[in-house]
């Protein structure tokens, strides 16, 4: 049996986590004086790419998936959902097969990637709600297509983001929910009634709430109020200072409450690269600014995010009035409910652990140690 020590971000108390055979064996109070934080590994439900690795590339390879996973580990993320966005069925199926093959070939990837998140193609076609997703591949929900995804990938799709404005959305949501798939609402201009109908059908999450919507909305009712008020929906947020102003993020998370708030990165392949203008398969020409803002060139539309989950935790702790412990929970236990009950310092849970340093004024967590199944 081996051990790791550090302070609990929620309580400040010192802990000792004992682990054996890849799982947590015991958690007990530790000696005072620890100056490093100890937490479960971070869990990111929305990763499109990072540092040049692009999951939505036409030539996605096993090596790219493997490289991305190791880059995620360096940021403290021990579980992530590869996220494929709106594309032709042929491309979605091809990239699902590549990710499935990568998992089959590498036990580390098998553990880190519980399933894939498909964001689209069943989203709103209009500019604004559609974001940077290609209009030509937007289409209505189709259970037969979903079953083809699963047949091609060995049932690898575990989360689907869609707009509930389609007439067949409730039936589609019910059919997928019955199969254990997590349904999330996003990139939509749906009415409040359609939001509530989707939740009644089994949707349980809002994808990057406050983004993927029209620039102008009615004061009330509108789809943001409906999702904030809908207790059946947890909500994910991109906390980078670009997607949501700090006041907006604070108010939204207060409405959802800490247990129903989830931090995601929505990282894209340009994250971690130098500022400049880039040509991408998704979004076309985009501008990456020195402050990390990424937008479609010549427009105000964001084209993904560049801040890692450890940056998001620091941003929330520094700018919203929520504590470091709250922010860590939003990136561990809360997303862990959607990723196979991970993200807690609990006996029997996977020994996926991180140790980090942070104090007020830090713009990110300084990751010192990362363990996956008890291995550094």
Coordinates of C-alpha atoms in Angstrom, one line a residue:
X1 CA 0.0 0.0 0.0
X2 CA 1.3 3.5 -0.9
X3 CA 0.2 6.9 0.3
X4 CA -0.1 10.5 -0.8
X5 CA -0.5 13.5 1.5
X6 CA -1.9 17.0 1.1
X7 CA -4.6 19.5 2.1
X8 CA -8.2 19.1 1.2
X9 CA -9.2 22.1 -0.9
X10 CA -12.7 22.1 0.6
X11 CA -11.8 22.1 4.3
X12 CA -8.1 23.0 4.4
X13 CA -7.4 19.9 6.6
X14 CA -4.5 17.7 6.0
X15 CA -5.2 14.2 4.5
X16 CA -3.5 11.0 3.8
X17 CA -4.8 8.9 0.9
X18 CA -3.7 5.3 0.9
X19 CA -4.0 3.4 -2.3
X20 CA -3.4 -0.2 -3.6
X21 CA -4.1 -2.1 -6.8
X22 CA -5.1 1.1 -8.5
X23 CA -7.8 2.1 -6.1
X24 CA -8.2 4.2 -2.9
X25 CA -7.9 1.9 0.1
X26 CA -8.3 4.5 2.9
X27 CA -8.6 8.2 3.6
X28 CA -7.5 9.6 7.0
X29 CA -6.4 12.8 8.6
X30 CA -2.8 13.7 8.0
X31 CA -0.2 15.6 10.0
X32 CA -0.6 19.4 10.1
X33 CA 1.6 21.7 8.1
X34 CA 1.1 20.4 4.5
X35 CA 1.5 23.2 2.0
X36 CA 0.3 21.4 -1.1
X37 CA -3.3 20.7 -2.1
X38 CA -4.5 17.1 -2.7
X39 CA -7.6 16.3 -4.9
X40 CA -9.1 13.7 -7.2
X41 CA -7.8 14.0 -10.8
X42 CA -9.7 16.5 -12.9
X43 CA -12.5 15.4 -15.1
X44 CA -13.2 17.2 -18.4
X45 CA -16.4 16.4 -20.3
X46 CA -15.5 18.4 -23.4
X47 CA -12.1 18.2 -25.1
X48 CA -11.8 18.8 -28.8
X49 CA -8.0 18.9 -28.9
X50 CA -4.9 20.6 -27.5
X51 CA -1.5 21.8 -28.5
X52 CA -1.9 20.8 -32.1
X53 CA -3.7 17.5 -31.5
X54 CA -7.1 17.7 -33.1
X55 CA -9.8 15.1 -32.5
X56 CA -11.9 16.5 -35.4
X57 CA -9.1 16.3 -38.0
X58 CA -9.8 14.5 -41.2
X59 CA -6.7 12.4 -40.7
X60 CA -7.1 11.6 -36.9
X61 CA -4.8 8.8 -35.9
X62 CA -4.2 6.6 -32.8
X63 CA -1.0 8.5 -32.2
X64 CA -2.9 11.8 -31.9
X65 CA -5.3 10.4 -29.4
X66 CA -2.4 9.0 -27.4
X67 CA -0.5 12.3 -27.5
X68 CA -3.6 14.2 -26.4
X69 CA -4.2 12.0 -23.4
X70 CA -0.7 12.6 -22.2
X71 CA -1.0 16.3 -22.7
X72 CA -4.2 16.2 -20.6
X73 CA -2.4 14.4 -17.8
X74 CA 0.2 17.2 -17.7
X75 CA -2.7 19.6 -16.9
X76 CA -4.0 17.4 -14.1
X77 CA -6.9 15.9 -16.1
X78 CA -7.1 12.1 -15.5
X79 CA -10.4 11.5 -17.2
X80 CA -11.7 13.3 -20.3
X81 CA -14.3 12.9 -23.0
X82 CA -13.0 13.2 -26.5
X83 CA -15.5 15.5 -28.2
X84 CA -16.5 15.2 -31.8
X85 CA -18.4 18.1 -33.3
X86 CA -20.9 18.5 -36.2
X87 CA -19.6 16.7 -39.3
X88 CA -20.7 14.3 -41.9
X89 CA -21.7 10.9 -40.7
X90 CA -18.8 9.4 -42.5
X91 CA -16.3 11.5 -40.6
X92 CA -18.0 11.0 -37.2
X93 CA -17.9 7.3 -37.7
X94 CA -14.3 7.3 -38.9
X95 CA -13.1 9.3 -35.9
X96 CA -15.1 7.2 -33.5
X97 CA -13.4 4.1 -34.9
X98 CA -9.9 5.7 -34.4
X99 CA -10.7 6.6 -30.8
X100 CA -12.0 3.1 -30.1
X101 CA -8.9 1.6 -31.6
X102 CA -6.7 3.9 -29.5
X103 CA -8.5 2.8 -26.3
X104 CA -8.2 -0.9 -27.3
X105 CA -4.4 -0.5 -27.8
X106 CA -3.6 1.3 -24.6
X107 CA -4.8 0.5 -21.1
X108 CA -4.1 4.0 -20.0
X109 CA -6.4 5.4 -22.6
X110 CA -9.0 2.8 -21.8
X111 CA -9.1 4.2 -18.3
X112 CA -8.8 7.9 -19.1
X113 CA -11.5 7.9 -21.8
X114 CA -14.7 6.3 -20.5
X115 CA -16.6 7.3 -23.6
X116 CA -17.0 9.9 -26.3
X117 CA -19.0 13.1 -26.3
X118 CA -20.6 13.9 -29.7
X119 CA -21.5 17.6 -29.8
X120 CA -23.9 17.9 -32.7
X121 CA -24.7 17.4 -35.5
X122 CA -28.3 17.9 -34.2
X123 CA -28.0 21.6 -33.3
X124 CA -29.6 24.8 -34.4
X125 CA -28.6 25.8 -38.0
X126 CA -28.7 29.6 -37.5
X127 CA -25.7 31.8 -37.1
X128 CA -25.1 32.4 -33.4
X129 CA -26.5 29.3 -31.8
X130 CA -24.6 27.2 -34.3
X131 CA -21.3 28.8 -33.2
X132 CA -18.3 27.5 -35.4
X133 CA -20.1 24.3 -36.3
X134 CA -20.3 23.8 -40.1
X135 CA -23.8 24.6 -41.3
X136 CA -23.7 22.1 -44.2
X137 CA -23.6 19.2 -41.7
X138 CA -26.3 20.3 -39.3
X139 CA -29.2 17.8 -39.4
X140 CA -32.1 16.5 -37.3
X141 CA -31.8 13.8 -34.7
X142 CA -31.9 10.3 -36.2
X143 CA -31.9 7.2 -34.0
X144 CA -30.8 5.1 -36.9
X145 CA -27.7 7.3 -37.3
X146 CA -26.9 7.0 -33.6
X147 CA -27.1 3.2 -33.8
X148 CA -24.6 3.3 -36.7
X149 CA -22.2 5.4 -34.5
X150 CA -22.5 2.7 -31.8
X151 CA -22.1 -0.2 -34.2
X152 CA -19.0 1.3 -35.7
X153 CA -17.3 2.2 -32.3
X154 CA -18.4 -0.6 -30.0
X155 CA -21.0 1.6 -28.1
X156 CA -18.4 4.2 -27.4
X157 CA -20.7 7.3 -27.6
X158 CA -21.9 8.1 -24.0
X159 CA -22.9 11.7 -24.3
X160 CA -24.7 13.7 -27.1
X161 CA -25.3 17.4 -27.2
X162 CA -28.3 18.5 -29.2
X163 CA -30.8 21.3 -29.7
X164 CA -34.3 20.3 -28.4
X165 CA -36.0 22.5 -31.0
X166 CA -36.5 19.6 -33.4
X167 CA -40.0 18.1 -33.4
X168 CA -38.5 14.6 -32.8
X169 CA -36.1 15.7 -30.0
X170 CA -38.2 14.3 -27.1
X171 CA -38.5 10.9 -28.7
X172 CA -34.8 10.8 -29.5
X173 CA -33.8 11.9 -26.0
X174 CA -36.0 9.2 -24.5
X175 CA -34.6 6.5 -26.8
X176 CA -31.0 7.4 -26.0
X177 CA -31.6 7.9 -22.2
X178 CA -33.1 4.4 -22.1
X179 CA -29.7 3.2 -23.5
X180 CA -27.8 4.9 -20.7
X181 CA -26.6 7.8 -22.8
X182 CA -26.3 11.3 -21.3
X183 CA -28.2 13.9 -23.2
X184 CA -27.1 17.5 -23.0
X185 CA -28.7 20.7 -24.4
X186 CA -26.7 23.2 -26.4
X187 CA -26.1 25.2 -29.5
X188 CA -29.8 26.0 -29.5
X189 CA -32.5 28.6 -29.9
X190 CA -35.1 26.4 -28.4
X191 CA -38.1 27.9 -26.5
X192 CA -38.5 27.5 -22.8
X193 CA -41.2 24.9 -23.3
X194 CA -38.9 22.9 -25.5
X195 CA -36.2 23.0 -22.8
X196 CA -38.6 21.7 -20.2
X197 CA -39.9 19.0 -22.5
X198 CA -36.3 17.9 -23.2
X199 CA -35.7 17.6 -19.4
X200 CA -38.9 15.7 -18.9
X201 CA -37.8 13.3 -21.7
X202 CA -34.4 12.6 -19.9
X203 CA -31.9 15.4 -20.8
X204 CA -29.8 16.0 -17.7
X205 CA -27.2 18.6 -18.7
X206 CA -26.7 21.9 -20.4
X207 CA -23.6 22.2 -22.6
X208 CA -21.5 25.4 -21.9
X209 CA -24.6 27.3 -20.7
X210 CA -24.6 30.9 -21.9
X211 CA -22.7 30.1 -25.1
X212 CA -23.9 28.6 -28.3
X213 CA -26.9 31.0 -28.3
X214 CA -28.0 34.0 -30.3
X215 CA -26.4 37.4 -29.5
X216 CA -29.8 38.9 -28.8
X217 CA -32.5 37.2 -26.7
X218 CA -35.9 38.3 -25.2
X219 CA -35.5 39.4 -21.6
X220 CA -37.9 36.7 -20.6
X221 CA -38.8 34.0 -21.2
X222 CA -35.7 32.7 -22.9
X223 CA -33.7 29.4 -23.1
X224 CA -31.1 30.6 -20.5
X225 CA -33.6 31.4 -17.8
X226 CA -35.4 28.1 -18.6
X227 CA -32.2 26.1 -18.2
X228 CA -31.2 27.9 -15.0
X229 CA -34.6 27.2 -13.5
X230 CA -34.7 23.6 -14.6
X231 CA -33.5 21.5 -11.6
X232 CA -33.3 18.4 -13.6
X233 CA -30.4 19.9 -15.6
X234 CA -26.9 20.3 -14.4
X235 CA -24.9 22.9 -16.4
X236 CA -21.4 23.0 -17.7
X237 CA -19.6 26.4 -17.9
X238 CA -16.4 27.6 -19.7
X239 CA -14.7 29.7 -17.1
X240 CA -12.0 31.5 -19.1
X241 CA -13.1 35.2 -18.9
X242 CA -14.0 35.2 -22.6
X243 CA -17.1 32.9 -22.9
X244 CA -18.8 34.4 -19.8
X245 CA -18.0 37.6 -17.9
X246 CA -17.3 37.0 -14.2
X247 CA -20.6 38.5 -13.0
X248 CA -22.6 36.4 -15.5
X249 CA -20.7 33.2 -14.5
X250 CA -21.2 34.0 -10.8
X251 CA -25.0 34.5 -11.2
X252 CA -25.4 31.4 -13.3
X253 CA -23.5 29.2 -10.9
X254 CA -25.5 30.6 -7.9
X255 CA -28.7 29.7 -9.7
X256 CA -27.6 26.2 -10.6
X257 CA -25.9 25.8 -7.1
X258 CA -22.5 24.2 -6.6
X259 CA -23.7 20.5 -6.9
X260 CA -25.2 21.2 -10.4
X261 CA -22.4 23.3 -11.8
X262 CA -19.6 21.7 -13.9
X263 CA -16.5 23.3 -15.3
X264 CA -15.4 22.2 -18.8
X265 CA -12.5 23.4 -20.9
X266 CA -13.9 23.0 -24.4
X267 CA -10.3 23.0 -25.5
X268 CA -9.5 23.0 -29.2
X269 CA -6.3 22.1 -31.0
X270 CA -5.0 25.7 -31.1
X271 CA -4.9 25.9 -27.3
X272 CA -1.3 26.1 -26.2
X273 CA -0.1 27.4 -29.6
X274 CA 1.3 30.9 -30.3
X275 CA -1.1 33.7 -31.0
X276 CA -1.9 34.4 -34.7
X277 CA -4.3 33.7 -37.5
X278 CA -4.9 30.0 -38.3
X279 CA -6.9 28.1 -40.9
X280 CA -8.8 25.2 -39.3
X281 CA -11.0 22.4 -40.6
X282 CA -13.7 23.7 -38.2
X283 CA -14.4 27.4 -38.3
X284 CA -12.2 28.2 -41.2
X285 CA -9.9 31.2 -40.5
X286 CA -9.7 32.0 -36.8
X287 CA -7.7 34.5 -34.7
X288 CA -5.9 33.4 -31.6
X289 CA -5.3 36.4 -29.4
X290 CA -2.4 36.9 -26.8
X291 CA -5.0 36.8 -24.0
X292 CA -6.3 33.3 -25.2
X293 CA -9.5 34.5 -26.9
X294 CA -10.2 32.5 -30.0
X295 CA -12.7 33.8 -32.5
X296 CA -13.8 33.2 -36.1
X297 CA -11.8 35.8 -38.1
X298 CA -13.7 38.9 -38.8
X299 CA -16.5 38.1 -36.4
X300 CA -17.3 38.2 -32.7
X301 CA -18.1 34.5 -32.6
X302 CA -15.9 32.4 -30.4
X303 CA -14.3 29.3 -32.0
X304 CA -13.6 27.2 -29.0
X305 CA -11.5 27.7 -25.9
X306 CA -7.9 27.7 -25.0
X307 CA -7.8 27.7 -21.2
X308 CA -7.3 24.3 -19.5
X309 CA -9.4 23.0 -16.7
X310 CA -6.8 23.9 -14.1
X311 CA -7.0 27.5 -15.4
X312 CA -10.8 27.4 -15.1
X313 CA -10.6 26.3 -11.4
X314 CA -8.2 29.2 -10.6
X315 CA -10.5 31.7 -12.5
X316 CA -13.5 30.6 -10.5
X317 CA -11.7 30.8 -7.2
X318 CA -10.3 34.2 -8.0
X319 CA -13.3 35.9 -9.7
X320 CA -16.7 34.6 -8.6
X321 CA -16.8 34.4 -4.8
X322 CA -16.9 30.6 -4.9
X323 CA -14.1 28.9 -3.0
X324 CA -11.2 26.8 -4.2
X325 CA -13.0 23.8 -2.8
X326 CA -16.2 24.6 -4.7
X327 CA -14.2 25.1 -8.0
X328 CA -12.4 21.8 -7.5
X329 CA -15.7 20.0 -6.9
X330 CA -17.0 21.5 -10.2
X331 CA -14.1 19.9 -12.0
X332 CA -14.0 16.5 -10.2
X333 CA -17.0 15.1 -8.3
X334 CA -19.7 16.9 -10.3
X335 CA -18.5 15.9 -13.8
X336 CA -17.6 12.5 -12.3
X337 CA -21.4 11.8 -12.0
X338 CA -21.5 11.8 -15.8
X339 CA -18.2 9.8 -16.2
X340 CA -18.7 6.6 -14.3
X341 CA -18.9 7.9 -10.7
X342 CA -15.4 9.2 -10.5
X343 CA -13.9 12.2 -9.0
X344 CA -14.1 11.6 -5.2
X345 CA -11.6 10.8 -2.5
X346 CA -13.6 7.7 -1.5
X347 CA -12.6 4.1 -0.6
X348 CA -12.9 2.0 -3.7
X349 CA -12.6 4.8 -6.2
X350 CA -9.8 4.8 -8.8
X351 CA -6.6 6.2 -7.4
X352 CA -6.6 9.1 -9.8
X353 CA -5.1 11.9 -7.8
X354 CA -3.4 15.3 -8.2
X355 CA -1.3 17.4 -5.9
X356 CA -1.0 21.1 -6.7
X357 CA -0.2 24.5 -5.4
X358 CA -2.5 27.6 -5.6
X359 CA -3.0 30.7 -3.6
X360 CA -5.0 33.9 -4.4
X361 CA -3.4 35.7 -7.3
X362 CA -2.4 32.6 -9.1
X363 CA -3.9 32.4 -12.6
X364 CA -3.7 28.6 -12.7
X365 CA -3.1 25.6 -10.5
X366 CA 0.6 24.6 -10.4
X367 CA 0.4 20.8 -10.8
X368 CA 3.1 18.9 -9.0
X369 CA 2.0 15.3 -9.1
X370 CA -0.5 13.3 -11.2
X371 CA -1.5 9.7 -10.5
X372 CA -3.7 7.5 -12.6
X373 CA -4.7 4.2 -11.0
X374 CA -2.0 4.8 -8.4
X375 CA 0.7 5.2 -11.0
X376 CA 2.8 8.4 -11.5

